[in-house]
PDB file of C-alpha atoms in Angstrom:
ATOM      1  CA  MET A   4      97.728  89.150  86.678  1.00  0.00           C
ATOM      2  CA  MET A   5      94.874  89.199  88.530  1.00  0.00           C
ATOM      3  CA  ILE A   6      94.419  92.402  91.595  1.00  0.00           C
ATOM      4  CA  GLN A   7      91.561  91.503  94.370  1.00  0.00           C
ATOM      5  CA  LEU A   8      89.792  93.831  95.713  1.00  0.00           C
ATOM      6  CA  ILE A   9      88.128  93.243  99.406  1.00  0.00           C
ATOM      7  CA  THR A  10      85.489  95.086 100.737  1.00  0.00           C
ATOM      8  CA  THR A  11      83.669  95.310 104.005  1.00  0.00           C
ATOM      9  CA  ALA A  12      79.967  95.594 103.758  1.00  0.00           C
ATOM     10  CA  GLN A  13      77.902  96.186 106.681  1.00  0.00           C
ATOM     11  CA  SER A  14      74.896  95.410 104.660  1.00  0.00           C
ATOM     12  CA  VAL A  15      73.413  92.942 102.104  1.00  0.00           C
ATOM     13  CA  GLU A  16      72.015  96.327 100.175  1.00  0.00           C
ATOM     14  CA  GLN A  17      75.657  97.719 100.186  1.00  0.00           C
ATOM     15  CA  ALA A  18      77.413  94.547  99.447  1.00  0.00           C
ATOM     16  CA  GLU A  19      75.457  93.893  95.930  1.00  0.00           C
ATOM     17  CA  ALA A  20      76.327  97.779  95.263  1.00  0.00           C
ATOM     18  CA  LEU A  21      80.495  97.065  96.211  1.00  0.00           C
ATOM     19  CA  ILE A  22      79.839  94.002  93.866  1.00  0.00           C
ATOM     20  CA  LYS A  23      78.647  96.075  91.456  1.00  0.00           C
ATOM     21  CA  ALA A  24      81.590  99.527  92.090  1.00  0.00           C
ATOM     22  CA  GLY A  25      84.523  96.215  91.733  1.00  0.00           C
ATOM     23  CA  SER A  26      84.286  94.090  94.779  1.00  0.00           C
ATOM     24  CA  ASP A  27      85.570  90.908  94.811  1.00  0.00           C
ATOM     25  CA  ARG A  28      85.915  89.124  97.879  1.00  0.00           C
ATOM     26  CA  LEU A  29      83.131  91.066 100.597  1.00  0.00           C
ATOM     27  CA  TYR A  30      84.203  90.734 104.222  1.00  0.00           C
ATOM     28  CA  VAL A  31      81.690  90.235 106.847  1.00  0.00           C
ATOM     29  CA  GLY A  32      80.868  88.370 110.191  1.00  0.00           C
ATOM     30  CA  GLY A  33      78.943  88.271 113.327  1.00  0.00           C
ATOM     31  CA  THR A  34      80.566  89.729 116.600  1.00  0.00           C
ATOM     32  CA  MET A  35      80.711  86.648 118.444  1.00  0.00           C
ATOM     33  CA  PHE A  36      83.539  85.306 116.830  1.00  0.00           C
ATOM     34  CA  GLY A  37      84.618  88.321 114.474  1.00  0.00           C
ATOM     35  CA  LEU A  38      86.102  91.426 115.506  1.00  0.00           C
ATOM     36  CA  ARG A  39      84.978  94.960 114.584  1.00  0.00           C
ATOM     37  CA  GLN A  40      82.549  93.865 112.203  1.00  0.00           C
ATOM     38  CA  LYS A  41      79.674  96.518 111.091  1.00  0.00           C
ATOM     39  CA  GLY A  42      76.416  95.443 110.280  1.00  0.00           C
ATOM     40  CA  ASP A  43      73.920  92.559 111.805  1.00  0.00           C
ATOM     41  CA  TRP A  44      75.396  90.050 110.439  1.00  0.00           C
ATOM     42  CA  THR A  45      73.296  87.050 111.653  1.00  0.00           C
ATOM     43  CA  ILE A  46      73.311  83.579 109.774  1.00  0.00           C
ATOM     44  CA  ASP A  47      70.694  84.327 107.650  1.00  0.00           C
ATOM     45  CA  ALA A  48      71.733  87.577 106.694  1.00  0.00           C
ATOM     46  CA  VAL A  49      75.927  85.356 106.130  1.00  0.00           C
ATOM     47  CA  ARG A  50      73.529  83.582 104.127  1.00  0.00           C
ATOM     48  CA  GLU A  51      71.788  85.703 101.462  1.00  0.00           C
ATOM     49  CA  VAL A  52      74.741  87.607 101.532  1.00  0.00           C
ATOM     50  CA  THR A  53      76.725  84.597  99.859  1.00  0.00           C
ATOM     51  CA  GLN A  54      73.752  83.699  97.397  1.00  0.00           C
ATOM     52  CA  LEU A  55      73.837  87.582  96.240  1.00  0.00           C
ATOM     53  CA  ALA A  56      77.911  87.322  96.106  1.00  0.00           C
ATOM     54  CA  HIS A  57      77.683  83.527  94.323  1.00  0.00           C
ATOM     55  CA  ARG A  58      75.168  84.837  91.698  1.00  0.00           C
ATOM     56  CA  TYR A  59      77.822  87.312  90.619  1.00  0.00           C
ATOM     57  CA  GLY A  60      80.806  85.251  90.754  1.00  0.00           C
ATOM     58  CA  LYS A  61      82.123  86.643  94.093  1.00  0.00           C
ATOM     59  CA  GLU A  62      83.116  85.383  97.150  1.00  0.00           C
ATOM     60  CA  VAL A  63      82.268  85.468 101.174  1.00  0.00           C
ATOM     61  CA  THR A  64      85.318  85.992 103.346  1.00  0.00           C
ATOM     62  CA  VAL A  65      83.838  85.388 107.166  1.00  0.00           C
ATOM     63  CA  ALA A  66      85.671  86.861 110.549  1.00  0.00           C
ATOM     64  CA  VAL A  67      86.248  84.279 112.831  1.00  0.00           C
ATOM     65  CA  ASN A  68      89.156  86.302 114.113  1.00  0.00           C
ATOM     66  CA  ASN A  69      88.138  87.127 117.868  1.00  0.00           C
ATOM     67  CA  LEU A  70      90.311  86.722 120.767  1.00  0.00           C
ATOM     68  CA  MET A  71      88.487  83.416 121.589  1.00  0.00           C
ATOM     69  CA  HIS A  72      87.465  82.433 125.368  1.00  0.00           C
ATOM     70  CA  ASN A  73      86.450  78.609 126.450  1.00  0.00           C
ATOM     71  CA  GLU A  74      82.430  79.830 125.795  1.00  0.00           C
ATOM     72  CA  GLN A  75      83.032  80.676 122.294  1.00  0.00           C
ATOM     73  CA  ILE A  76      85.283  77.689 121.301  1.00  0.00           C
ATOM     74  CA  GLU A  77      82.150  75.798 122.554  1.00  0.00           C
ATOM     75  CA  GLN A  78      79.484  77.401 120.163  1.00  0.00           C
ATOM     76  CA  LEU A  79      82.365  77.412 117.417  1.00  0.00           C
ATOM     77  CA  PRO A  80      81.925  73.764 116.180  1.00  0.00           C
ATOM     78  CA  GLU A  81      77.893  74.628 114.825  1.00  0.00           C
ATOM     79  CA  TYR A  82      78.808  77.804 113.588  1.00  0.00           C
ATOM     80  CA  LEU A  83      81.217  76.803 111.386  1.00  0.00           C
ATOM     81  CA  GLN A  84      78.972  73.764 110.261  1.00  0.00           C
ATOM     82  CA  GLU A  85      75.680  76.377 109.320  1.00  0.00           C
ATOM     83  CA  LEU A  86      79.028  78.052 107.445  1.00  0.00           C
ATOM     84  CA  LYS A  87      79.828  75.378 105.626  1.00  0.00           C
ATOM     85  CA  LYS A  88      75.970  74.515 104.781  1.00  0.00           C
ATOM     86  CA  ILE A  89      75.485  78.267 103.666  1.00  0.00           C
ATOM     87  CA  GLY A  90      78.856  77.553 101.142  1.00  0.00           C
ATOM     88  CA  VAL A  91      80.446  81.000 102.442  1.00  0.00           C
ATOM     89  CA  ASP A  92      84.077  80.459 100.267  1.00  0.00           C
ATOM     90  CA  ASP A  93      86.753  81.278 102.975  1.00  0.00           C
ATOM     91  CA  VAL A  94      86.439  82.600 106.757  1.00  0.00           C
ATOM     92  CA  THR A  95      89.615  84.677 108.444  1.00  0.00           C
ATOM     93  CA  ALA A  96      91.425  83.003 111.716  1.00  0.00           C
ATOM     94  CA  GLY A  97      94.519  83.006 113.800  1.00  0.00           C
ATOM     95  CA  ASP A  98      93.453  81.261 117.126  1.00  0.00           C
ATOM     96  CA  PRO A  99      94.664  77.874 116.663  1.00  0.00           C
ATOM     97  CA  GLY A 100      92.293  76.230 118.396  1.00  0.00           C
ATOM     98  CA  ALA A 101      89.586  78.008 116.197  1.00  0.00           C
ATOM     99  CA  ILE A 102      91.715  76.954 113.314  1.00  0.00           C
ATOM    100  CA  ARG A 103      91.640  73.279 114.561  1.00  0.00           C
ATOM    101  CA  LEU A 104      88.201  73.695 114.487  1.00  0.00           C
ATOM    102  CA  ILE A 105      88.181  75.350 111.274  1.00  0.00           C
ATOM    103  CA  ARG A 106      90.121  72.399 109.476  1.00  0.00           C
ATOM    104  CA  GLN A 107      87.368  70.102 110.895  1.00  0.00           C
ATOM    105  CA  ALA A 108      84.741  71.965 109.229  1.00  0.00           C
ATOM    106  CA  GLY A 109      86.399  71.747 105.976  1.00  0.00           C
ATOM    107  CA  ILE A 110      86.278  75.068 105.419  1.00  0.00           C
ATOM    108  CA  PRO A 111      89.404  77.516 103.911  1.00  0.00           C
ATOM    109  CA  TYR A 112      91.056  79.586 105.603  1.00  0.00           C
ATOM    110  CA  TRP A 113      93.090  83.106 105.686  1.00  0.00           C
ATOM    111  CA  TYR A 114      95.386  83.339 108.671  1.00  0.00           C
ATOM    112  CA  ASP A 115      94.549  86.565 110.914  1.00  0.00           C
ATOM    113  CA  ALA A 116      96.254  86.788 114.494  1.00  0.00           C
ATOM    114  CA  GLN A 117      96.189  90.293 113.719  1.00  0.00           C
ATOM    115  CA  THR A 118      99.510  91.957 115.244  1.00  0.00           C
ATOM    116  CA  LEU A 119     101.034  88.581 115.399  1.00  0.00           C
ATOM    117  CA  VAL A 120     101.704  88.523 112.117  1.00  0.00           C
ATOM    118  CA  THR A 121     105.037  89.714 111.169  1.00  0.00           C
ATOM    119  CA  SER A 122     106.919  87.422 109.187  1.00  0.00           C
ATOM    120  CA  ALA A 123     107.371  84.410 106.677  1.00  0.00           C
ATOM    121  CA  LYS A 124     108.107  82.053 108.466  1.00  0.00           C
ATOM    122  CA  GLN A 125     104.977  82.632 110.711  1.00  0.00           C
ATOM    123  CA  ILE A 126     103.048  81.935 107.471  1.00  0.00           C
ATOM    124  CA  GLN A 127     105.023  79.785 105.919  1.00  0.00           C
ATOM    125  CA  PHE A 128     104.201  77.577 108.939  1.00  0.00           C
ATOM    126  CA  TRP A 129     100.262  78.365 108.634  1.00  0.00           C
ATOM    127  CA  ALA A 130     100.807  77.594 104.939  1.00  0.00           C
ATOM    128  CA  LYS A 131     102.024  73.686 105.739  1.00  0.00           C
ATOM    129  CA  ARG A 132      98.750  73.906 107.556  1.00  0.00           C
ATOM    130  CA  GLU A 133      96.442  74.669 104.837  1.00  0.00           C
ATOM    131  CA  ALA A 134      96.287  78.266 105.537  1.00  0.00           C
ATOM    132  CA  ILE A 135      95.147  79.678 102.021  1.00  0.00           C
ATOM    133  CA  GLY A 136      96.616  83.119 102.522  1.00  0.00           C
ATOM    134  CA  ALA A 137      97.738  85.545 104.868  1.00  0.00           C
ATOM    135  CA  VAL A 138      96.243  89.308 106.993  1.00  0.00           C
ATOM    136  CA  VAL A 139      99.686  90.646 107.699  1.00  0.00           C
ATOM    137  CA  ALA A 140      99.721  93.117 110.839  1.00  0.00           C
ATOM    138  CA  ARG A 141      98.764  96.647 109.951  1.00  0.00           C
ATOM    139  CA  GLU A 142     102.462  97.518 111.737  1.00  0.00           C
ATOM    140  CA  VAL A 143     104.329  96.047 109.310  1.00  0.00           C
ATOM    141  CA  THR A 144     105.593  98.502 106.845  1.00  0.00           C
ATOM    142  CA  LEU A 145     105.054  98.596 102.715  1.00  0.00           C
ATOM    143  CA  GLU A 146     109.165  97.617 102.186  1.00  0.00           C
ATOM    144  CA  GLU A 147     108.455  94.541 105.182  1.00  0.00           C
ATOM    145  CA  LEU A 148     105.503  93.378 103.079  1.00  0.00           C
ATOM    146  CA  SER A 149     106.875  93.574  99.997  1.00  0.00           C
ATOM    147  CA  LEU A 150     109.711  90.947 100.989  1.00  0.00           C
ATOM    148  CA  ILE A 151     107.172  89.113 102.875  1.00  0.00           C
ATOM    149  CA  GLN A 152     105.689  88.205  99.847  1.00  0.00           C
ATOM    150  CA  GLN A 153     108.479  87.808  98.227  1.00  0.00           C
ATOM    151  CA  GLN A 154     109.207  84.608 100.424  1.00  0.00           C
ATOM    152  CA  VAL A 155     105.610  82.827 100.595  1.00  0.00           C
ATOM    153  CA  GLY A 156     103.542  80.886  98.113  1.00  0.00           C
ATOM    154  CA  LEU A 157     100.515  82.822  99.472  1.00  0.00           C
ATOM    155  CA  PRO A 158      98.377  85.838  99.060  1.00  0.00           C
ATOM    156  CA  VAL A 159      99.149  87.956 101.543  1.00  0.00           C
ATOM    157  CA  GLU A 160      96.416  91.137 102.384  1.00  0.00           C
ATOM    158  CA  VAL A 161      97.524  94.798 101.996  1.00  0.00           C
ATOM    159  CA  GLN A 162      94.694  96.754 103.458  1.00  0.00           C
ATOM    160  CA  VAL A 163      94.909 100.294 101.098  1.00  0.00           C
ATOM    161  CA  TYR A 164      92.037 102.254 102.269  1.00  0.00           C
ATOM    162  CA  GLY A 165      90.355 102.510 105.496  1.00  0.00           C
ATOM    163  CA  PRO A 166      90.751 102.809 109.472  1.00  0.00           C
ATOM    164  CA  THR A 167      93.248 100.070 111.340  1.00  0.00           C
ATOM    165  CA  CYS A 168      93.043  99.126 115.095  1.00  0.00           C
ATOM    166  CA  ILE A 169      96.107 100.735 116.336  1.00  0.00           C
ATOM    167  CA  HIS A 170      94.910  99.012 120.489  1.00  0.00           C
ATOM    168  CA  HIS A 171      92.028  96.304 121.532  1.00  0.00           C
ATOM    169  CA  SER A 172      91.395  95.344 125.189  1.00  0.00           C
ATOM    170  CA  LYS A 173      88.728  93.289 126.419  1.00  0.00           C
ATOM    171  CA  ARG A 174      87.556  95.597 128.435  1.00  0.00           C
ATOM    172  CA  PRO A 175      84.911  98.000 128.535  1.00  0.00           C
ATOM    173  CA  LEU A 176      87.078 101.003 128.872  1.00  0.00           C
ATOM    174  CA  ILE A 177      84.965 103.825 128.326  1.00  0.00           C
ATOM    175  CA  THR A 178      82.431 101.958 130.146  1.00  0.00           C
ATOM    176  CA  ASN A 179      84.924 101.565 133.110  1.00  0.00           C
ATOM    177  CA  TYR A 180      85.903 105.269 133.151  1.00  0.00           C
ATOM    178  CA  PHE A 181      82.429 106.471 133.134  1.00  0.00           C
ATOM    179  CA  ASN A 182      81.128 104.353 135.958  1.00  0.00           C
ATOM    180  CA  GLU A 183      84.782 105.987 137.703  1.00  0.00           C
ATOM    181  CA  ILE A 184      83.366 109.999 137.185  1.00  0.00           C
ATOM    182  CA  GLY A 185      79.972 108.840 138.455  1.00  0.00           C
ATOM    183  CA  ARG A 186      78.078 108.673 134.906  1.00  0.00           C
ATOM    184  CA  PRO A 187      75.779 107.010 133.519  1.00  0.00           C
ATOM    185  CA  ALA A 188      77.246 103.961 131.488  1.00  0.00           C
ATOM    186  CA  GLU A 189      74.699 104.114 128.976  1.00  0.00           C
ATOM    187  CA  GLU A 190      76.077 107.089 128.076  1.00  0.00           C
ATOM    188  CA  ALA A 191      79.407 106.312 126.849  1.00  0.00           C
ATOM    189  CA  LYS A 192      77.068 103.989 124.088  1.00  0.00           C
ATOM    190  CA  GLN A 193      75.377 107.381 123.138  1.00  0.00           C
ATOM    191  CA  THR A 194      78.381 109.428 121.856  1.00  0.00           C
ATOM    192  CA  GLU A 195      80.988 109.086 119.644  1.00  0.00           C
ATOM    193  CA  PHE A 196      84.427 109.090 121.802  1.00  0.00           C
ATOM    194  CA  TYR A 197      88.235 110.400 120.018  1.00  0.00           C
ATOM    195  CA  VAL A 198      91.711 110.229 121.248  1.00  0.00           C
ATOM    196  CA  SER A 199      93.895 113.458 120.196  1.00  0.00           C
ATOM    197  CA  GLU A 200      97.607 114.256 120.064  1.00  0.00           C
ATOM    198  CA  PRO A 201      98.452 116.707 121.949  1.00  0.00           C
ATOM    199  CA  GLY A 202      99.641 119.975 120.041  1.00  0.00           C
ATOM    200  CA  ASP A 203      97.183 118.430 116.842  1.00  0.00           C
ATOM    201  CA  ALA A 204      94.173 120.011 117.420  1.00  0.00           C
ATOM    202  CA  PHE A 205      93.335 118.367 113.855  1.00  0.00           C
ATOM    203  CA  SER A 206      93.822 114.633 114.736  1.00  0.00           C
ATOM    204  CA  ARG A 207      91.238 112.009 115.650  1.00  0.00           C
ATOM    205  CA  TYR A 208      91.545 108.656 116.503  1.00  0.00           C
ATOM    206  CA  PRO A 209      88.215 107.184 116.865  1.00  0.00           C
ATOM    207  CA  VAL A 210      87.652 105.011 120.375  1.00  0.00           C
ATOM    208  CA  TYR A 211      85.011 102.209 119.847  1.00  0.00           C
ATOM    209  CA  GLU A 212      83.251 100.089 122.100  1.00  0.00           C
ATOM    210  CA  ASP A 213      81.165  96.583 121.714  1.00  0.00           C
ATOM    211  CA  GLU A 214      81.027  93.454 123.307  1.00  0.00           C
ATOM    212  CA  ASN A 215      84.499  92.232 122.317  1.00  0.00           C
ATOM    213  CA  GLY A 216      85.886  95.224 124.591  1.00  0.00           C
ATOM    214  CA  THR A 217      87.242  98.601 123.407  1.00  0.00           C
ATOM    215  CA  HIS A 218      89.065  99.566 120.101  1.00  0.00           C
ATOM    216  CA  ILE A 219      90.957 102.728 119.134  1.00  0.00           C
ATOM    217  CA  PHE A 220      91.461 102.942 115.487  1.00  0.00           C
ATOM    218  CA  SER A 221      94.090 104.915 113.414  1.00  0.00           C
ATOM    219  CA  GLU A 222      93.210 108.145 110.884  1.00  0.00           C
ATOM    220  CA  ASP A 223      92.187 106.110 108.034  1.00  0.00           C
ATOM    221  CA  LEU A 224      94.524 104.308 105.758  1.00  0.00           C
ATOM    222  CA  THR A 225      95.376 105.050 101.593  1.00  0.00           C
ATOM    223  CA  LEU A 226      97.915 103.729  99.553  1.00  0.00           C
ATOM    224  CA  MET A 227      96.308 104.877  96.478  1.00  0.00           C
ATOM    225  CA  GLY A 228      99.712 106.966  95.451  1.00  0.00           C
ATOM    226  CA  GLN A 229     101.320 103.602  96.108  1.00  0.00           C
ATOM    227  CA  LEU A 230      99.326 100.979  93.881  1.00  0.00           C
ATOM    228  CA  PRO A 231     102.131 100.595  91.348  1.00  0.00           C
ATOM    229  CA  THR A 232     104.916  99.831  94.076  1.00  0.00           C
ATOM    230  CA  LEU A 233     102.218  97.181  95.089  1.00  0.00           C
ATOM    231  CA  VAL A 234     101.949  95.717  91.937  1.00  0.00           C
ATOM    232  CA  ARG A 235     105.648  95.553  91.223  1.00  0.00           C
ATOM    233  CA  HIS A 236     106.600  93.571  94.355  1.00  0.00           C
ATOM    234  CA  GLY A 237     103.198  90.986  93.915  1.00  0.00           C
ATOM    235  CA  LEU A 238     101.026  92.175  96.184  1.00  0.00           C
ATOM    236  CA  HIS A 239      97.711  91.636  94.396  1.00  0.00           C
ATOM    237  CA  THR A 240      95.166  91.140  97.648  1.00  0.00           C
ATOM    238  CA  TRP A 241      93.976  94.928  98.368  1.00  0.00           C
ATOM    239  CA  LYS A 242      91.392  95.140 101.539  1.00  0.00           C
ATOM    240  CA  LEU A 243      89.198  98.277 102.006  1.00  0.00           C
ATOM    241  CA  ASP A 244      87.028  99.051 104.829  1.00  0.00           C
ATOM    242  CA  GLY A 245      84.372 101.143 104.788  1.00  0.00           C
ATOM    243  CA  TRP A 246      83.866 101.688 109.054  1.00  0.00           C
ATOM    244  CA  HIS A 247      84.476 105.445 108.804  1.00  0.00           C
ATOM    245  CA  ALA A 248      83.488 106.203 104.873  1.00  0.00           C
ATOM    246  CA  GLY A 249      79.532 105.350 105.062  1.00  0.00           C
ATOM    247  CA  GLU A 250      77.227 105.885 101.891  1.00  0.00           C
ATOM    248  CA  ARG A 251      80.517 107.301 100.263  1.00  0.00           C
ATOM    249  CA  PHE A 252      82.390 103.988 100.680  1.00  0.00           C
ATOM    250  CA  VAL A 253      80.893 102.254  97.142  1.00  0.00           C
ATOM    251  CA  ASP A 254      81.989 105.271  95.702  1.00  0.00           C
ATOM    252  CA  ILE A 255      85.644 104.873  96.998  1.00  0.00           C
ATOM    253  CA  VAL A 256      85.765 101.547  95.716  1.00  0.00           C
ATOM    254  CA  ASP A 257      84.850 102.362  92.377  1.00  0.00           C
ATOM    255  CA  LEU A 258      88.243 104.840  92.629  1.00  0.00           C
ATOM    256  CA  PHE A 259      90.067 101.978  93.533  1.00  0.00           C
ATOM    257  CA  ASN A 260      88.694  99.566  90.884  1.00  0.00           C
ATOM    258  CA  ARG A 261      89.055 102.734  88.045  1.00  0.00           C
ATOM    259  CA  ALA A 262      92.527 102.514  89.324  1.00  0.00           C
ATOM    260  CA  ARG A 263      93.858  98.849  89.506  1.00  0.00           C
ATOM    261  CA  ALA A 264      92.374  99.006  85.821  1.00  0.00           C
ATOM    262  CA  ASN A 265      94.123 102.224  84.797  1.00  0.00           C
ATOM    263  CA  LEU A 266      97.130 100.348  86.656  1.00  0.00           C
ATOM    264  CA  LEU A 267      96.754  97.126  84.193  1.00  0.00           C
ATOM    265  CA  ASN A 268      95.716  99.360  81.004  1.00  0.00           C
ATOM    266  CA  GLY A 269      99.266 101.564  81.662  1.00  0.00           C
ATOM    267  CA  GLN A 270      97.091 105.044  82.148  1.00  0.00           C
ATOM    268  CA  PHE A 271      97.361 105.427  86.070  1.00  0.00           C
ATOM    269  CA  ASP A 272      97.089 109.200  87.320  1.00  0.00           C
ATOM    270  CA  ARG A 273      98.716 108.825  90.530  1.00  0.00           C
ATOM    271  CA  GLN A 274      97.638 112.904  91.338  1.00  0.00           C
ATOM    272  CA  ALA A 275      93.698 112.654  89.564  1.00  0.00           C
ATOM    273  CA  MET A 276      93.660 109.468  92.021  1.00  0.00           C
ATOM    274  CA  GLU A 277      94.301 110.697  95.131  1.00  0.00           C
ATOM    275  CA  THR A 278      92.724 114.305  94.821  1.00  0.00           C
ATOM    276  CA  ARG A 279      89.330 112.275  93.735  1.00  0.00           C
ATOM    277  CA  LEU A 280      89.971 109.997  97.089  1.00  0.00           C
ATOM    278  CA  ALA A 281      90.331 113.336  99.160  1.00  0.00           C
ATOM    279  CA  GLU A 282      86.781 114.034  97.539  1.00  0.00           C
ATOM    280  CA  LEU A 283      85.229 111.508  98.852  1.00  0.00           C
ATOM    281  CA  GLN A 284      86.767 111.150 101.992  1.00  0.00           C
ATOM    282  CA  PRO A 285      84.236 111.891 105.183  1.00  0.00           C
ATOM    283  CA  ASP A 286      85.796 115.343 106.042  1.00  0.00           C
ATOM    284  CA  THR A 287      86.124 114.577 109.790  1.00  0.00           C
ATOM    285  CA  PHE A 288      89.250 111.833 109.199  1.00  0.00           C
ATOM    286  CA  ARG A 289      92.050 112.178 107.803  1.00  0.00           C
ATOM    287  CA  LEU A 290      94.219 110.201 105.016  1.00  0.00           C
ATOM    288  CA  GLY A 291      97.392 109.130 105.294  1.00  0.00           C
ATOM    289  CA  THR A 292     100.121 106.233 105.097  1.00  0.00           C
ATOM    290  CA  GLY A 293     100.561 105.263 108.601  1.00  0.00           C
ATOM    291  CA  LEU A 294     103.508 103.399 108.796  1.00  0.00           C
ATOM    292  CA  MET A 295     103.349 101.831 105.898  1.00  0.00           C
ATOM    293  CA  LEU A 296     106.080 103.804 104.345  1.00  0.00           C
ATOM    294  CA  ARG A 297     108.444 104.405 106.950  1.00  0.00           C
ATOM    295  CA  LYS A 298     111.579 102.068 107.552  1.00  0.00           C
ATOM    296  CA  PRO A 299     111.584  99.302 109.301  1.00  0.00           C
ATOM    297  CA  ASP A 300     114.417 100.065 111.789  1.00  0.00           C
ATOM    298  CA  GLU A 301     111.863 103.529 112.409  1.00  0.00           C
ATOM    299  CA  ILE A 302     109.305 101.325 114.161  1.00  0.00           C
ATOM    300  CA  LYS A 303     110.830  98.999 115.968  1.00  0.00           C
TER     301      LYS A 303
END
């Protein structure tokens, strides 16, 4: 049984550390064509990280999952040709126009249409159009994910650690707010912003603005305790997002790598692993299971 760890990377230096910690596939990308990417992933940087990963026998996925406008679609073929020359292993994409260009460029792709991917039939549609896997909406419960994986012949990615986006607007909402209250818009880029739930002083949902608009993140997701369930249901593609974790992310990836090994040899200790993850987790951000353990009817 092959369990794959996919990890975001913020730099070539971090990428090598992540590979040594157990990452099988690095997830990178520039903000022109990919959403919520940290790091300055120029073409040169993508080339360098791809060469690095291939030396270790690992893979690189490039995010091409942005909400495309005409000017982006017009520039995409040149970008894809560069990725093809570099030899990246695959890309993620959800825009049908982008997927058409990706197929023409001869690059394998994972179907990733953000919140729209909620059924097996949809994945099957794109499987007939050469998709090699799918990134299912993060609001889909573990129960539904298991059923989807049973019905499709492609790997279905499951996020097992890190924040997930719960709202995205193409508008610069923070900048607009600062303009509305008469404060310099530059201040919006110098401060971290959060949304909290009424009556819950410890809740903290980061709000982040970049050239692709405004993004609101959830608390940091963890499925450490549910890893045996994932394995039992054939969900073997695990994604870890290090957006908040900073320098601790390498240690967190190492922990999930050890959890994977322990699962395969029958020595998984849920309590010990969850305790250690809580120790590694930055104090600023809570860990939770999000909607993953809810019943489907609870969130529809």
